[in-house]
Short mmCIF file of N, CA, C and O in Angstrom, two decimals:
data_model
loop_
_atom_site.label_atom_id
_atom_site.label_comp_id
_atom_site.label_asym_id
_atom_site.label_seq_id
_atom_site.Cartn_x
_atom_site.Cartn_y
_atom_site.Cartn_z
N UNK U 146 0.82 -1.20 0.00
CA UNK U 146 0.00 0.00 0.00
C UNK U 146 0.87 1.26 0.00
O UNK U 146 0.55 2.22 -0.68
N UNK U 147 1.97 1.25 0.76
CA UNK U 147 2.86 2.40 0.80
C UNK U 147 3.44 2.71 -0.57
O UNK U 147 3.59 3.86 -0.93
N UNK U 148 3.79 1.68 -1.33
CA UNK U 148 4.36 1.87 -2.66
C UNK U 148 3.32 2.51 -3.59
O UNK U 148 3.66 3.36 -4.40
N UNK U 149 2.07 2.09 -3.45
CA UNK U 149 1.01 2.65 -4.28
C UNK U 149 0.80 4.13 -3.97
O UNK U 149 0.65 4.94 -4.87
N UNK U 150 0.81 4.46 -2.71
CA UNK U 150 0.64 5.86 -2.29
C UNK U 150 1.82 6.69 -2.78
O UNK U 150 1.64 7.80 -3.29
N UNK U 151 3.03 6.14 -2.66
CA UNK U 151 4.21 6.86 -3.13
C UNK U 151 4.16 7.09 -4.64
O UNK U 151 4.50 8.17 -5.12
N UNK U 152 3.70 6.10 -5.38
CA UNK U 152 3.58 6.24 -6.83
C UNK U 152 2.58 7.34 -7.18
O UNK U 152 2.82 8.13 -8.10
N UNK U 153 1.48 7.39 -6.46
CA UNK U 153 0.48 8.43 -6.70
C UNK U 153 1.04 9.82 -6.37
O UNK U 153 0.83 10.78 -7.10
N UNK U 154 1.78 9.91 -5.27
CA UNK U 154 2.39 11.18 -4.90
C UNK U 154 3.41 11.63 -5.94
O UNK U 154 3.49 12.81 -6.29
N UNK U 155 4.20 10.69 -6.45
CA UNK U 155 5.18 11.00 -7.49
C UNK U 155 4.49 11.52 -8.75
O UNK U 155 4.94 12.48 -9.37
N UNK U 156 3.38 10.88 -9.12
CA UNK U 156 2.63 11.30 -10.30
C UNK U 156 2.05 12.70 -10.10
O UNK U 156 2.13 13.55 -10.99
N UNK U 157 1.52 12.98 -8.94
CA UNK U 157 0.97 14.30 -8.63
C UNK U 157 2.08 15.35 -8.69
O UNK U 157 1.89 16.44 -9.24
N UNK U 158 3.24 15.01 -8.17
CA UNK U 158 4.37 15.95 -8.19
C UNK U 158 4.81 16.24 -9.63
O UNK U 158 5.08 17.39 -9.98
N UNK U 159 4.84 15.22 -10.48
CA UNK U 159 5.22 15.43 -11.88
C UNK U 159 4.22 16.36 -12.57
O UNK U 159 4.61 17.25 -13.32
N UNK U 160 2.92 16.14 -12.35
CA UNK U 160 1.91 16.99 -12.96
C UNK U 160 1.98 18.43 -12.43
O UNK U 160 1.79 19.38 -13.18
N UNK U 161 2.25 18.59 -11.14
CA UNK U 161 2.36 19.93 -10.57
C UNK U 161 3.57 20.66 -11.15
O UNK U 161 3.48 21.86 -11.49
N UNK U 162 4.67 19.97 -11.31
CA UNK U 162 5.87 20.56 -11.92
C UNK U 162 5.59 20.94 -13.36
O UNK U 162 5.96 22.02 -13.82
N UNK U 163 4.92 20.06 -14.07
CA UNK U 163 4.57 20.30 -15.47
C UNK U 163 3.72 21.56 -15.60
O UNK U 163 3.91 22.37 -16.50
N UNK U 164 2.77 21.73 -14.70
CA UNK U 164 1.86 22.89 -14.74
C UNK U 164 2.63 24.20 -14.59
O UNK U 164 2.28 25.19 -15.21
N UNK U 165 3.68 24.20 -13.79
CA UNK U 165 4.42 25.42 -13.50
C UNK U 165 5.43 25.81 -14.58
O UNK U 165 5.88 26.94 -14.61
N UNK U 166 5.76 24.89 -15.47
CA UNK U 166 6.80 25.15 -16.46
C UNK U 166 6.24 25.72 -17.76
O UNK U 166 5.12 25.43 -18.13
N UNK U 167 7.05 26.52 -18.44
CA UNK U 167 6.68 27.06 -19.74
C UNK U 167 7.39 26.32 -20.87
O UNK U 167 6.87 26.23 -21.98
N UNK U 168 8.58 25.80 -20.58
CA UNK U 168 9.36 25.05 -21.57
C UNK U 168 9.51 23.62 -21.06
O UNK U 168 9.88 23.40 -19.91
N UNK U 169 9.19 22.67 -21.94
CA UNK U 169 9.17 21.27 -21.55
C UNK U 169 10.21 20.47 -22.32
O UNK U 169 10.52 20.78 -23.47
N UNK U 170 10.71 19.41 -21.69
CA UNK U 170 11.58 18.49 -22.40
C UNK U 170 10.72 17.37 -23.01
O UNK U 170 9.49 17.40 -22.91
N UNK U 171 11.35 16.40 -23.63
CA UNK U 171 10.62 15.33 -24.31
C UNK U 171 9.76 14.54 -23.32
O UNK U 171 8.59 14.27 -23.60
N UNK U 172 10.33 14.18 -22.20
CA UNK U 172 9.59 13.38 -21.21
C UNK U 172 8.36 14.12 -20.70
O UNK U 172 7.27 13.55 -20.60
N UNK U 173 8.52 15.40 -20.41
CA UNK U 173 7.39 16.20 -19.91
C UNK U 173 6.32 16.38 -20.99
O UNK U 173 5.13 16.34 -20.68
N UNK U 174 6.75 16.55 -22.22
CA UNK U 174 5.79 16.70 -23.32
C UNK U 174 5.02 15.40 -23.53
O UNK U 174 3.81 15.41 -23.75
N UNK U 175 5.71 14.28 -23.43
CA UNK U 175 5.06 12.98 -23.55
C UNK U 175 4.03 12.80 -22.44
O UNK U 175 2.91 12.33 -22.68
N UNK U 176 4.38 13.21 -21.23
CA UNK U 176 3.45 13.12 -20.10
C UNK U 176 2.24 14.02 -20.35
O UNK U 176 1.09 13.60 -20.15
N UNK U 177 2.47 15.22 -20.83
CA UNK U 177 1.38 16.17 -21.10
C UNK U 177 0.41 15.62 -22.15
O UNK U 177 -0.80 15.75 -22.00
N UNK U 178 0.96 15.01 -23.19
CA UNK U 178 0.13 14.50 -24.28
C UNK U 178 -0.36 13.08 -24.06
O UNK U 178 -1.24 12.61 -24.79
N UNK U 179 0.22 12.39 -23.10
CA UNK U 179 -0.20 11.02 -22.82
C UNK U 179 0.26 10.03 -23.90
O UNK U 179 -0.44 9.07 -24.19
N UNK U 180 1.43 10.32 -24.49
CA UNK U 180 1.99 9.43 -25.50
C UNK U 180 3.43 9.11 -25.14
O UNK U 180 4.00 9.70 -24.21
N UNK U 181 4.05 8.20 -25.86
CA UNK U 181 5.41 7.77 -25.54
C UNK U 181 6.45 8.81 -25.97
O UNK U 181 6.20 9.63 -26.85
N UNK U 182 7.62 8.72 -25.33
CA UNK U 182 8.72 9.61 -25.71
C UNK U 182 9.14 9.34 -27.16
O UNK U 182 9.45 10.28 -27.89
N UNK U 183 9.12 8.08 -27.57
CA UNK U 183 9.52 7.78 -28.95
C UNK U 183 8.56 8.42 -29.95
O UNK U 183 8.97 8.87 -31.01
N UNK U 184 7.28 8.49 -29.61
CA UNK U 184 6.30 9.15 -30.48
C UNK U 184 6.59 10.66 -30.55
O UNK U 184 6.48 11.27 -31.62
N UNK U 185 6.98 11.26 -29.43
CA UNK U 185 7.35 12.67 -29.41
C UNK U 185 8.54 12.90 -30.33
O UNK U 185 8.55 13.82 -31.15
N UNK U 186 9.57 12.04 -30.21
CA UNK U 186 10.74 12.18 -31.09
C UNK U 186 10.34 12.04 -32.55
O UNK U 186 10.84 12.77 -33.41
N UNK U 187 9.45 11.11 -32.85
CA UNK U 187 8.98 10.92 -34.22
C UNK U 187 8.26 12.17 -34.73
O UNK U 187 8.51 12.64 -35.85
N UNK U 188 7.35 12.71 -33.92
CA UNK U 188 6.62 13.92 -34.31
C UNK U 188 7.57 15.10 -34.54
O UNK U 188 7.38 15.88 -35.48
N UNK U 189 8.59 15.20 -33.69
CA UNK U 189 9.55 16.30 -33.84
C UNK U 189 10.42 16.10 -35.09
O UNK U 189 10.61 17.04 -35.87
N UNK U 190 10.89 14.89 -35.30
CA UNK U 190 11.78 14.66 -36.45
C UNK U 190 11.05 14.81 -37.78
O UNK U 190 11.64 15.20 -38.78
N UNK U 191 9.75 14.53 -37.78
CA UNK U 191 8.97 14.70 -39.01
C UNK U 191 8.35 16.11 -39.09
O UNK U 191 7.55 16.38 -39.97
N UNK U 192 8.71 16.96 -38.14
CA UNK U 192 8.26 18.36 -38.08
C UNK U 192 6.74 18.49 -38.03
O UNK U 192 6.16 19.41 -38.59
N UNK U 193 6.11 17.57 -37.32
CA UNK U 193 4.66 17.62 -37.15
C UNK U 193 4.25 18.36 -35.89
O UNK U 193 3.09 18.73 -35.73
N UNK U 194 5.20 18.56 -34.98
CA UNK U 194 4.92 19.23 -33.71
C UNK U 194 5.94 20.36 -33.54
O UNK U 194 7.11 20.18 -33.87
N UNK U 195 5.49 21.54 -33.08
CA UNK U 195 6.45 22.64 -32.93
C UNK U 195 7.46 22.34 -31.82
O UNK U 195 7.09 21.86 -30.74
N UNK U 196 8.73 22.58 -32.11
CA UNK U 196 9.77 22.28 -31.14
C UNK U 196 11.01 23.12 -31.39
O UNK U 196 11.12 23.80 -32.41
N UNK U 197 11.95 23.05 -30.45
CA UNK U 197 13.21 23.77 -30.51
C UNK U 197 14.33 22.79 -30.21
O UNK U 197 14.14 21.85 -29.44
N UNK U 198 15.50 23.02 -30.81
CA UNK U 198 16.66 22.17 -30.53
C UNK U 198 17.79 23.02 -29.99
O UNK U 198 18.03 24.12 -30.46
N UNK U 199 18.44 22.49 -28.99
CA UNK U 199 19.64 23.09 -28.42
C UNK U 199 20.66 21.97 -28.34
O UNK U 199 20.57 21.12 -27.45
N UNK U 200 21.56 21.91 -29.30
CA UNK U 200 22.47 20.77 -29.38
C UNK U 200 21.66 19.53 -29.72
O UNK U 200 20.90 19.51 -30.68
N UNK U 201 21.80 18.49 -28.90
CA UNK U 201 21.03 17.26 -29.12
C UNK U 201 19.72 17.24 -28.35
O UNK U 201 18.92 16.33 -28.50
N UNK U 202 19.50 18.26 -27.53
CA UNK U 202 18.29 18.32 -26.71
C UNK U 202 17.13 18.94 -27.49
O UNK U 202 17.33 19.85 -28.28
N UNK U 203 15.93 18.43 -27.23
CA UNK U 203 14.72 18.93 -27.88
C UNK U 203 13.81 19.51 -26.80
O UNK U 203 13.61 18.89 -25.75
N UNK U 204 13.27 20.69 -27.07
CA UNK U 204 12.40 21.37 -26.12
C UNK U 204 11.11 21.80 -26.80
O UNK U 204 11.05 21.97 -28.02
N UNK U 205 10.09 22.00 -25.98
CA UNK U 205 8.77 22.37 -26.46
C UNK U 205 8.22 23.49 -25.61
O UNK U 205 8.32 23.45 -24.39
N UNK U 206 7.62 24.48 -26.26
CA UNK U 206 6.96 25.56 -25.54
C UNK U 206 5.53 25.09 -25.25
O UNK U 206 4.79 24.75 -26.17
N UNK U 207 5.18 25.06 -23.98
CA UNK U 207 3.90 24.49 -23.58
C UNK U 207 2.72 25.16 -24.29
O UNK U 207 1.81 24.48 -24.76
N UNK U 208 2.73 26.48 -24.43
CA UNK U 208 1.62 27.17 -25.08
C UNK U 208 1.50 26.76 -26.54
O UNK U 208 0.39 26.63 -27.07
N UNK U 209 2.63 26.51 -27.22
CA UNK U 209 2.58 26.08 -28.61
C UNK U 209 2.05 24.65 -28.73
O UNK U 209 1.33 24.33 -29.68
N UNK U 210 2.38 23.81 -27.76
CA UNK U 210 1.86 22.44 -27.76
C UNK U 210 0.35 22.46 -27.54
O UNK U 210 -0.39 21.72 -28.20
N UNK U 211 -0.12 23.31 -26.63
CA UNK U 211 -1.56 23.42 -26.41
C UNK U 211 -2.28 23.90 -27.67
O UNK U 211 -3.33 23.37 -28.02
N UNK U 212 -1.70 24.88 -28.36
CA UNK U 212 -2.29 25.35 -29.62
C UNK U 212 -2.29 24.24 -30.66
O UNK U 212 -3.27 24.05 -31.39
N UNK U 213 -1.19 23.49 -30.74
CA UNK U 213 -1.07 22.39 -31.69
C UNK U 213 -2.13 21.33 -31.42
O UNK U 213 -2.75 20.80 -32.34
N UNK U 214 -2.38 21.04 -30.14
CA UNK U 214 -3.38 20.04 -29.75
C UNK U 214 -4.77 20.45 -30.21
O UNK U 214 -5.60 19.59 -30.52
N UNK U 215 -5.03 21.74 -30.25
CA UNK U 215 -6.38 22.25 -30.54
C UNK U 215 -6.53 22.78 -31.97
O UNK U 215 -7.51 23.44 -32.28
N UNK U 216 -5.61 22.47 -32.86
CA UNK U 216 -5.62 23.07 -34.18
C UNK U 216 -6.70 22.54 -35.11
O UNK U 216 -7.11 23.23 -36.04
N UNK U 217 -7.20 21.37 -34.90
CA UNK U 217 -8.21 20.82 -35.81
C UNK U 217 -9.55 20.66 -35.09
O UNK U 217 -10.00 19.55 -34.82
N UNK U 218 -10.17 21.78 -34.83
CA UNK U 218 -11.45 21.77 -34.11
C UNK U 218 -12.55 21.20 -35.00
O UNK U 218 -12.67 21.54 -36.17
N UNK U 219 -13.35 20.35 -34.41
CA UNK U 219 -14.49 19.75 -35.10
C UNK U 219 -15.74 20.52 -34.66
O UNK U 219 -16.03 20.62 -33.47
N UNK U 220 -16.49 21.08 -35.60
CA UNK U 220 -17.70 21.84 -35.23
C UNK U 220 -18.77 20.91 -34.63
O UNK U 220 -18.85 19.73 -34.98
N UNK U 221 -19.57 21.47 -33.75
CA UNK U 221 -20.68 20.72 -33.17
C UNK U 221 -21.75 20.49 -34.25
O UNK U 221 -21.73 21.14 -35.29
N UNK U 222 -22.68 19.62 -33.96
CA UNK U 222 -23.79 19.39 -34.90
C UNK U 222 -24.56 20.67 -35.15
O UNK U 222 -24.96 20.97 -36.27
N UNK U 223 -24.79 21.43 -34.07
CA UNK U 223 -25.52 22.69 -34.19
C UNK U 223 -24.78 23.66 -35.10
O UNK U 223 -25.38 24.30 -35.97
N UNK U 224 -23.48 23.79 -34.93
CA UNK U 224 -22.69 24.69 -35.77
C UNK U 224 -22.73 24.21 -37.23
O UNK U 224 -22.84 25.02 -38.15
N UNK U 225 -22.65 22.92 -37.43
CA UNK U 225 -22.68 22.35 -38.78
C UNK U 225 -24.02 22.57 -39.45
O UNK U 225 -24.10 22.86 -40.64
N UNK U 226 -25.10 22.44 -38.68
CA UNK U 226 -26.43 22.60 -39.26
C UNK U 226 -26.69 24.04 -39.67
O UNK U 226 -27.44 24.30 -40.60
N UNK U 227 -26.06 24.99 -38.99
CA UNK U 227 -26.22 26.41 -39.36
C UNK U 227 -25.65 26.69 -40.75
O UNK U 227 -26.15 27.53 -41.46
N UNK U 228 -24.59 25.99 -41.10
CA UNK U 228 -23.96 26.25 -42.39
C UNK U 228 -24.77 25.67 -43.54
O UNK U 228 -24.62 26.08 -44.68
N UNK U 229 -25.66 24.72 -43.27
CA UNK U 229 -26.48 24.09 -44.30
C UNK U 229 -27.76 24.86 -44.59
O UNK U 229 -28.47 24.57 -45.53
N UNK U 230 -28.09 25.81 -43.77
CA UNK U 230 -29.35 26.55 -43.94
C UNK U 230 -29.26 27.58 -45.00
O UNK U 230 -28.42 28.21 -45.38
#
């Protein structure tokens, strides 16, 4: 039980740290998006996700990642029906 509680506390701490940061590394970006680090590297290398490089390190601006996540908005049924009238 102690290990489970510690794991939960560690996860909460990671999310709290993530919330406070403006620039994220690959691991933090993967945590934010809920995908693997290898997928993040793939998205960056194929230039599908906005990122920055400093030497061999890859960084992400959190606000740009949030914009990227929301770039393909799907209209609601109500919004779609208005365009058909």
